[in-house]
Coordinates of C-alpha atoms in Angstrom, one line a residue:
X1418 CA 0.0 0.0 0.0
X1419 CA 1.1 3.6 -0.6
X1420 CA 1.3 5.9 2.5
X1421 CA 1.3 9.6 2.0
X1422 CA 4.7 11.1 3.1
X1423 CA 4.6 14.6 1.8
X1424 CA 2.5 16.9 -0.4
X1425 CA 3.4 15.5 -3.8
X1426 CA 5.3 12.3 -3.4
X1427 CA 4.9 8.9 -1.8
X1428 CA 7.0 6.3 -0.1
X1429 CA 6.0 2.6 -0.4
X1430 CA 5.4 0.8 2.9
X1431 CA 4.6 -2.8 1.9
X1432 CA 2.2 -4.8 3.9
X1433 CA 4.9 -7.5 4.4
X1434 CA 7.1 -4.9 6.0
X1435 CA 4.4 -3.9 8.5
X1436 CA 3.6 -7.5 9.3
X1437 CA 7.3 -8.3 9.9
X1438 CA 7.8 -5.3 12.2
X1439 CA 4.6 -6.1 14.2
X1440 CA 5.7 -9.8 14.5
X1441 CA 9.2 -8.8 15.6
X1442 CA 7.8 -6.5 18.3
X1443 CA 5.7 -9.3 19.7
X1444 CA 8.6 -11.6 19.7
X1445 CA 11.4 -9.3 20.9
X1446 CA 9.2 -7.2 23.3
X1447 CA 11.3 -4.0 23.2
X1448 CA 10.9 -1.1 25.6
X1449 CA 10.0 1.8 23.2
X1450 CA 10.5 5.5 23.6
X1451 CA 8.7 7.3 20.8
X1452 CA 9.6 10.9 20.1
X1453 CA 7.6 13.3 17.9
X1454 CA 7.1 17.0 17.4
X1455 CA 7.8 19.8 14.9
X1456 CA 11.4 20.3 16.0
X1457 CA 13.9 18.8 18.4
X1458 CA 13.1 15.2 17.6
X1459 CA 16.6 14.2 16.6
X1460 CA 18.3 16.1 19.4
X1461 CA 16.0 14.5 22.0
X1462 CA 16.5 11.0 20.6
X1463 CA 20.3 11.5 20.5
X1464 CA 20.2 12.8 24.1
X1465 CA 18.2 9.8 25.4
X1466 CA 20.3 7.3 23.6
X1467 CA 23.6 8.7 24.8
X1468 CA 22.3 9.1 28.4
X1469 CA 20.9 5.6 28.7
X1470 CA 23.9 3.9 27.1
X1471 CA 26.7 5.9 28.8
X1472 CA 25.1 6.7 32.2
X1473 CA 23.3 3.5 32.8
X1474 CA 25.0 1.0 30.5
X1475 CA 21.9 0.1 28.5
X1476 CA 22.0 -1.4 25.1
X1477 CA 20.0 1.1 23.1
X1478 CA 18.7 0.8 19.5
X1479 CA 18.4 4.4 18.1
X1480 CA 16.2 5.4 15.2
X1481 CA 16.6 9.1 14.3
X1482 CA 16.9 11.5 11.4
X1483 CA 15.3 9.1 9.0
X1484 CA 11.9 9.2 10.5
X1485 CA 9.4 8.3 7.8
X1486 CA 6.9 5.5 8.2
X1487 CA 9.1 3.0 6.3
X1488 CA 12.2 4.0 8.4
X1489 CA 10.3 3.5 11.6
X1490 CA 9.1 0.0 10.5
X1491 CA 12.6 -0.8 9.4
X1492 CA 13.9 -0.1 12.9
X1493 CA 11.6 -2.7 14.4
X1494 CA 12.0 -5.2 11.6
X1495 CA 15.7 -5.2 12.2
X1496 CA 15.6 -5.8 15.9
X1497 CA 17.6 -8.9 16.9
X1498 CA 17.8 -8.7 20.7
X1499 CA 15.0 -9.4 23.2
X1500 CA 13.8 -6.6 25.6
X1501 CA 16.0 -4.0 24.0
X1502 CA 15.4 -0.3 24.6
X1503 CA 14.5 1.4 21.3
X1504 CA 14.5 5.2 21.1
X1505 CA 12.7 6.1 17.9
X1506 CA 12.1 9.4 16.2
X1507 CA 8.6 9.5 14.5
X1508 CA 7.6 12.1 11.9
X1509 CA 4.0 13.2 11.2
X1510 CA 5.1 15.0 8.0
X1511 CA 2.7 13.2 5.7
X1512 CA -0.4 15.0 6.9
X1513 CA -3.6 14.0 8.6
X1514 CA -3.8 10.2 9.2
X1515 CA -0.1 9.6 8.7
X1516 CA 0.4 8.3 12.2
X1517 CA -2.7 6.0 12.3
X1518 CA -0.8 2.8 11.3
X1519 CA 2.2 3.6 13.4
X1520 CA 0.3 4.2 16.7
X1521 CA -1.6 1.0 16.1
X1522 CA 1.3 -1.2 15.2
X1523 CA 4.1 0.1 17.5
X1524 CA 3.3 0.2 21.2
X1525 CA 5.3 2.8 23.2
X1526 CA 6.3 2.7 26.8
X1527 CA 7.2 6.4 26.8
X1528 CA 5.8 8.9 24.4
X1529 CA 7.6 12.3 24.1
X1530 CA 6.2 15.5 22.6
X1531 CA 8.8 18.1 22.0
X1532 CA 7.1 21.1 20.4
X1533 CA 4.4 21.8 17.8
X1534 CA 4.7 24.4 15.1
X1535 CA 3.9 24.9 11.4
X1536 CA 6.6 22.7 9.9
X1537 CA 5.2 20.7 6.9
X1538 CA 2.1 22.9 7.0
X1539 CA 1.4 22.2 3.3
X1540 CA 0.6 18.6 4.2
X1541 CA -2.2 19.6 6.6
X1542 CA -5.6 21.3 6.1
X1543 CA -4.9 23.6 9.1
X1544 CA -2.6 24.2 12.0
X1545 CA -5.1 22.6 14.2
X1546 CA -4.8 19.4 12.2
X1547 CA -1.0 19.4 12.9
X1548 CA -1.8 19.4 16.6
X1549 CA -4.3 16.6 16.3
X1550 CA -1.9 14.4 14.3
X1551 CA 1.0 14.7 16.7
X1552 CA -1.3 14.2 19.7
X1553 CA -1.9 10.7 18.3
X1554 CA 1.4 9.6 19.7
X1555 CA -0.3 9.3 23.1
X1556 CA -2.6 6.6 21.7
X1557 CA 0.4 4.4 21.1
X1558 CA 1.1 4.2 24.9
X1559 CA 0.9 0.8 26.5
X1560 CA -1.2 0.5 29.8
X1561 CA 1.0 2.1 32.5
X1562 CA 3.0 4.0 29.9
X1563 CA 4.2 7.6 30.4
X1564 CA 3.8 10.8 28.3
X1565 CA 6.7 13.2 28.6
X1566 CA 5.4 16.6 27.6
X1567 CA 6.9 20.1 27.1
X1568 CA 4.1 22.3 28.4
X1569 CA 5.9 25.5 27.7
X1570 CA 4.5 24.8 24.2
X1571 CA 0.9 26.1 24.3
X1572 CA -0.4 23.3 22.0
X1573 CA 1.2 20.6 24.1
X1574 CA -0.1 22.2 27.3
X1575 CA -3.6 21.9 25.9
X1576 CA -2.9 18.3 24.9
X1577 CA -1.8 17.6 28.5
X1578 CA -5.0 19.2 29.8
X1579 CA -7.3 17.1 27.7
X1580 CA -5.4 13.8 27.8
X1581 CA -7.0 10.7 29.2
X1582 CA -6.5 10.9 33.0
X1583 CA -5.3 7.3 33.0
X1584 CA -2.3 8.4 31.0
X1585 CA 0.6 9.1 33.4
X1586 CA 2.3 12.4 32.5
X1587 CA 5.7 13.9 33.3
X1588 CA 5.6 17.6 32.3
X1589 CA 8.6 19.8 31.8
X1590 CA 8.8 23.6 31.8
X1591 CA 10.7 26.8 32.5
X1592 CA 7.6 29.0 32.8
X1593 CA 4.8 26.9 34.4
X1594 CA 4.3 24.6 37.3
X1595 CA 5.6 21.2 36.1
X1596 CA 7.0 17.9 37.3
X1597 CA 10.4 18.9 36.0
X1598 CA 11.2 22.6 36.2
X1599 CA 14.3 24.5 35.0
X1600 CA 15.8 27.9 35.9
X1601 CA 18.4 29.1 33.3
X1602 CA 21.8 30.2 34.6
X1603 CA 23.6 30.9 31.3
X1604 CA 23.1 30.3 27.6
X1605 CA 25.6 32.4 25.7
X1606 CA 28.0 30.7 23.2
X1607 CA 31.0 31.0 25.5
X1608 CA 29.6 29.9 28.8
X1609 CA 27.0 27.6 27.1
X1610 CA 23.7 26.4 28.5
X1611 CA 23.5 25.7 32.2
X1612 CA 20.5 25.6 34.5
X1613 CA 19.1 24.4 37.8
X1614 CA 16.5 21.6 37.4
X1615 CA 14.1 20.6 40.1
X1616 CA 12.7 17.0 40.2
X1617 CA 10.5 15.8 43.1
X1618 CA 11.6 18.7 45.3
X1619 CA 15.4 18.2 44.7
X1620 CA 17.3 20.8 42.7
X1621 CA 20.4 19.9 40.7
X1622 CA 22.8 22.0 38.6
X1623 CA 23.1 21.0 35.0
X1624 CA 25.9 22.1 32.7
X1625 CA 25.7 21.3 29.0
X1626 CA 27.7 22.2 25.8
X1627 CA 24.6 23.5 24.0
X1628 CA 24.4 27.1 22.9
X1629 CA 21.3 29.3 23.5
X1630 CA 18.1 28.0 25.0
X1631 CA 16.6 26.2 21.9
X1632 CA 17.8 22.8 23.2
X1633 CA 16.7 23.3 26.8
X1634 CA 13.4 21.5 26.5
X1635 CA 15.0 18.6 24.7
X1636 CA 17.4 18.2 27.6
X1637 CA 14.5 18.4 30.1
X1638 CA 12.6 15.8 28.1
X1639 CA 15.6 13.5 28.1
X1640 CA 15.7 13.9 31.9
X1641 CA 12.0 13.2 32.0
X1642 CA 12.5 9.9 30.1
X1643 CA 15.2 8.9 32.7
X1644 CA 12.8 9.8 35.5
X1645 CA 9.9 7.9 33.8
X1646 CA 12.1 4.8 33.7
X1647 CA 12.7 5.0 37.5
X1648 CA 16.4 5.8 37.2
X1649 CA 18.3 8.3 39.3
X1650 CA 19.0 11.5 37.4
X1651 CA 22.5 12.2 38.8
X1652 CA 24.3 9.9 36.3
X1653 CA 22.4 11.5 33.5
X1654 CA 23.5 15.0 34.6
X1655 CA 27.2 13.9 34.5
X1656 CA 26.8 12.6 30.9
X1657 CA 25.0 15.8 29.9
X1658 CA 28.0 17.9 30.9
X1659 CA 30.0 16.1 28.1
X1660 CA 27.3 16.4 25.4
X1661 CA 26.7 19.0 22.7
X1662 CA 24.5 19.4 19.6
X1663 CA 24.5 17.1 16.7
X1664 CA 27.0 18.2 14.2
X1665 CA 25.7 21.1 11.9
X1666 CA 22.6 21.4 14.1
X1667 CA 23.7 24.2 16.4
X1668 CA 27.2 23.1 17.4
X1669 CA 30.2 25.4 17.9
X1670 CA 33.4 24.7 15.9
X1671 CA 36.6 26.7 15.4
X1672 CA 38.6 27.2 12.2
X1673 CA 42.4 26.8 12.2
X1674 CA 42.8 30.5 12.6
X1675 CA 40.7 30.5 15.7
X1676 CA 37.4 31.9 14.5
X1677 CA 34.3 30.4 16.0
X1678 CA 31.3 29.3 14.0
X1679 CA 27.9 28.3 15.1
X1680 CA 26.9 25.7 12.5
X1681 CA 23.2 25.2 12.0
X1682 CA 22.8 24.6 8.3
X1683 CA 21.0 21.3 8.2
X1684 CA 17.4 22.4 8.7
X1685 CA 15.8 25.8 8.5
X1686 CA 12.0 25.7 8.5
X1687 CA 10.5 29.1 8.7
X1688 CA 8.8 28.6 12.1
X1689 CA 11.8 27.2 13.9
X1690 CA 14.2 29.7 12.3
X1691 CA 12.1 32.4 13.8
X1692 CA 12.5 30.7 17.2
X1693 CA 16.3 30.6 16.6
X1694 CA 16.3 34.3 15.8
X1695 CA 14.4 35.0 19.0
X1696 CA 17.2 33.2 20.8
X1697 CA 20.1 35.2 19.4
X1698 CA 20.3 37.6 22.4
X1699 CA 20.7 34.6 24.6
X1700 CA 23.5 33.3 22.4
X1701 CA 25.4 36.6 22.2
X1702 CA 28.7 37.1 24.0
X1703 CA 30.5 39.6 21.8
X1704 CA 30.1 40.5 18.1
X1705 CA 28.0 38.2 15.9
X1706 CA 27.6 37.8 12.2
X1707 CA 24.7 35.8 10.8
X1708 CA 24.7 34.2 7.3
X1709 CA 21.2 33.2 6.3
X1710 CA 20.7 30.9 3.3
X1711 CA 17.6 28.8 2.3
X1712 CA 14.4 28.5 4.4
X1713 CA 11.8 25.7 4.1
X1714 CA 8.1 25.7 4.7
X1715 CA 7.7 29.3 3.6
X1716 CA 4.5 28.6 1.7
X1717 CA 2.9 31.3 -0.4
X1718 CA 4.6 34.7 -0.4
X1719 CA 8.1 33.2 0.0
X1720 CA 10.0 36.4 -0.9
X1721 CA 8.1 38.4 1.6
X1722 CA 8.7 35.8 4.3
X1723 CA 12.5 35.9 3.5
X1724 CA 12.5 39.7 4.0
X1725 CA 10.5 39.4 7.2
X1726 CA 13.0 36.8 8.5
X1727 CA 15.9 39.0 7.6
X1728 CA 14.3 42.1 9.2
X1729 CA 13.6 40.1 12.4
X1730 CA 17.3 39.1 12.6
X1731 CA 18.7 42.5 11.9
X1732 CA 18.5 44.0 15.4
X1733 CA 20.2 41.0 17.0
X1734 CA 23.4 40.8 15.0
X1735 CA 26.3 43.1 14.0
X1736 CA 26.1 42.1 10.4
X1737 CA 23.5 40.0 8.5
X1738 CA 24.5 38.3 5.2
X1739 CA 22.0 36.9 2.7
X1740 CA 23.1 34.2 0.3
X1741 CA 21.3 31.8 -2.0
X1742 CA 17.5 32.4 -1.7
X1743 CA 18.1 35.1 0.8
X1744 CA 20.3 37.1 -1.6
X1745 CA 17.6 39.1 -3.4
X1746 CA 15.8 39.8 -0.1
X1747 CA 19.0 41.1 1.5
X1748 CA 19.6 43.2 -1.6
X1749 CA 16.2 44.8 -1.4
X1750 CA 16.5 45.6 2.3
X1751 CA 19.9 47.2 1.6
X1752 CA 18.5 49.2 -1.3
X1753 CA 15.7 50.5 0.9
X1754 CA 18.0 51.5 3.7
X1755 CA 21.7 51.8 2.7
X1756 CA 22.6 52.2 6.4
X1757 CA 21.2 48.7 7.4
X1758 CA 23.8 46.2 8.6
X1759 CA 22.9 43.8 5.9
X1760 CA 24.9 42.5 2.9
X1761 CA 23.8 40.4 -0.1
X1762 CA 26.5 37.9 -1.2
X1763 CA 26.3 35.8 -4.3
X1764 CA 29.1 33.4 -3.6
X1765 CA 31.0 31.8 -0.7
X1766 CA 34.0 33.9 -1.6
X1767 CA 31.9 37.0 -1.2
X1768 CA 30.9 35.8 2.3
X1769 CA 34.5 35.1 3.2
X1770 CA 35.5 38.6 2.1
X1771 CA 32.7 40.1 4.2
X1772 CA 33.6 38.3 7.4
X1773 CA 37.4 38.7 7.0
X1774 CA 37.6 42.0 8.9
X1775 CA 35.8 40.5 11.9
X1776 CA 38.1 37.8 13.3
X1777 CA 36.6 38.0 16.8
X1778 CA 33.0 37.7 15.7
X1779 CA 30.9 34.5 16.1
X1780 CA 29.9 33.5 12.6
X1781 CA 26.4 31.9 12.6
X1782 CA 25.5 29.8 9.5
X1783 CA 21.7 29.1 9.3
X1784 CA 20.1 27.4 6.3
X1785 CA 18.4 24.4 5.0
X1786 CA 20.9 21.7 3.9
X1787 CA 20.4 22.0 0.2
X1788 CA 22.2 25.4 0.2
X1789 CA 25.3 23.6 1.7
X1790 CA 26.5 26.8 3.4
X1791 CA 28.6 24.7 5.7
X1792 CA 31.2 25.2 2.9
X1793 CA 31.8 28.7 4.2
X1794 CA 33.2 27.2 7.4
X1795 CA 35.2 24.7 5.4
X1796 CA 36.6 27.4 3.1
X1797 CA 38.1 29.2 6.0
X1798 CA 40.7 26.5 6.3
X1799 CA 41.2 25.5 2.7
X1800 CA 39.8 26.6 -0.7
X1801 CA 36.7 24.6 -1.8
X1802 CA 36.1 23.7 -5.5
X1803 CA 32.3 23.2 -5.3
X1804 CA 30.4 26.3 -6.2
X1805 CA 26.9 24.8 -6.6
X1806 CA 24.3 27.1 -5.1
X1807 CA 21.5 24.5 -4.7
X1808 CA 22.7 20.9 -4.2
X1809 CA 20.4 17.9 -4.1
X1810 CA 23.0 15.4 -2.9
X1811 CA 22.3 13.9 0.5
X1812 CA 26.0 13.5 1.2
X1813 CA 27.4 15.9 3.8
X1814 CA 29.9 18.4 2.3
X1815 CA 32.7 17.1 4.4
X1816 CA 32.3 13.6 2.9
X1817 CA 31.7 14.8 -0.7
X1818 CA 34.5 14.2 -3.2
X1819 CA 33.4 17.4 -5.0
X1820 CA 34.2 19.7 -2.1
X1821 CA 37.9 19.9 -3.0
X1822 CA 38.0 18.1 -6.3

């Protein structure tokens, strides 16, 4: 049968694959942590996997990044060990009804909801339908299962309110009364994210290698999963101190000449990019230059939304550079106000020339992956040969033979 995956294309999930996955689940009886939401799924899965394996010595099967129906079924078809913990990212990108088979076929012991926004909005009749689809993850819970919910997200707070009272909940928040509550101490790119977390009346200090506050709720949800499993959280806190973002999804790296880059050029949906821009003041510790490339999920009026995004970022950085699909919007803003701290750059070499006078600035690269603006970071250390503006290759630039052909 064909299952809808996105607005105009399909991925085949054969009945035999579903049957094999369901049969394997019944035979292997895994302990399943299912993670869904509009953003932060991969980070949360990575955190839970690393914590459970390193802090508690568990043998964890992780399914993340590839989160389509077929990828999820593949994870469970390939299980070979009994009673293994599986931490699985689950996407609802295919629109209304996309999760129906998954929540029926794959029972979860812990269901995690990260945040709900307008990513993949084209696949849904309305934003309300996005909420209803992601809420279905709670229907996958086994009797006695636990829902870990970020109630600082208004949509998820409403889900928590209307959820079946038989569903055990562990809520996390920085702003509301919750089972797990955090108070931020620092978040800038030099001191990195640290906070006090209170669980069952006990407060602990948590230091991480994340930058800004975007990942805070993912960290809290990982702690919630540990708590839901009845494990002491102190070992998890020790592991968190050693962990940072997934590469190219908000991590800090330095070039050979010592310049620091914040690399976030794998995904850039409009909604979560706006959240990232709102977080820039938390990230700031000294001068910052932001390079903005391609956005996704812009819908109708894309050019206007690019300009709105650039204008939203302008007050928070010392220099804003538009490249790729942001080029023309940056150009229009500069034409309207020649004093604006914005530049339109056509090539990677243009960007390198623009940032060269600012060796002490943090360079922020934000884009969807098809723009491959990671090459700006790579080109600081050695010239790159690839000049393609829009690349459809799934290969990461650093592993691509065309980078320095």
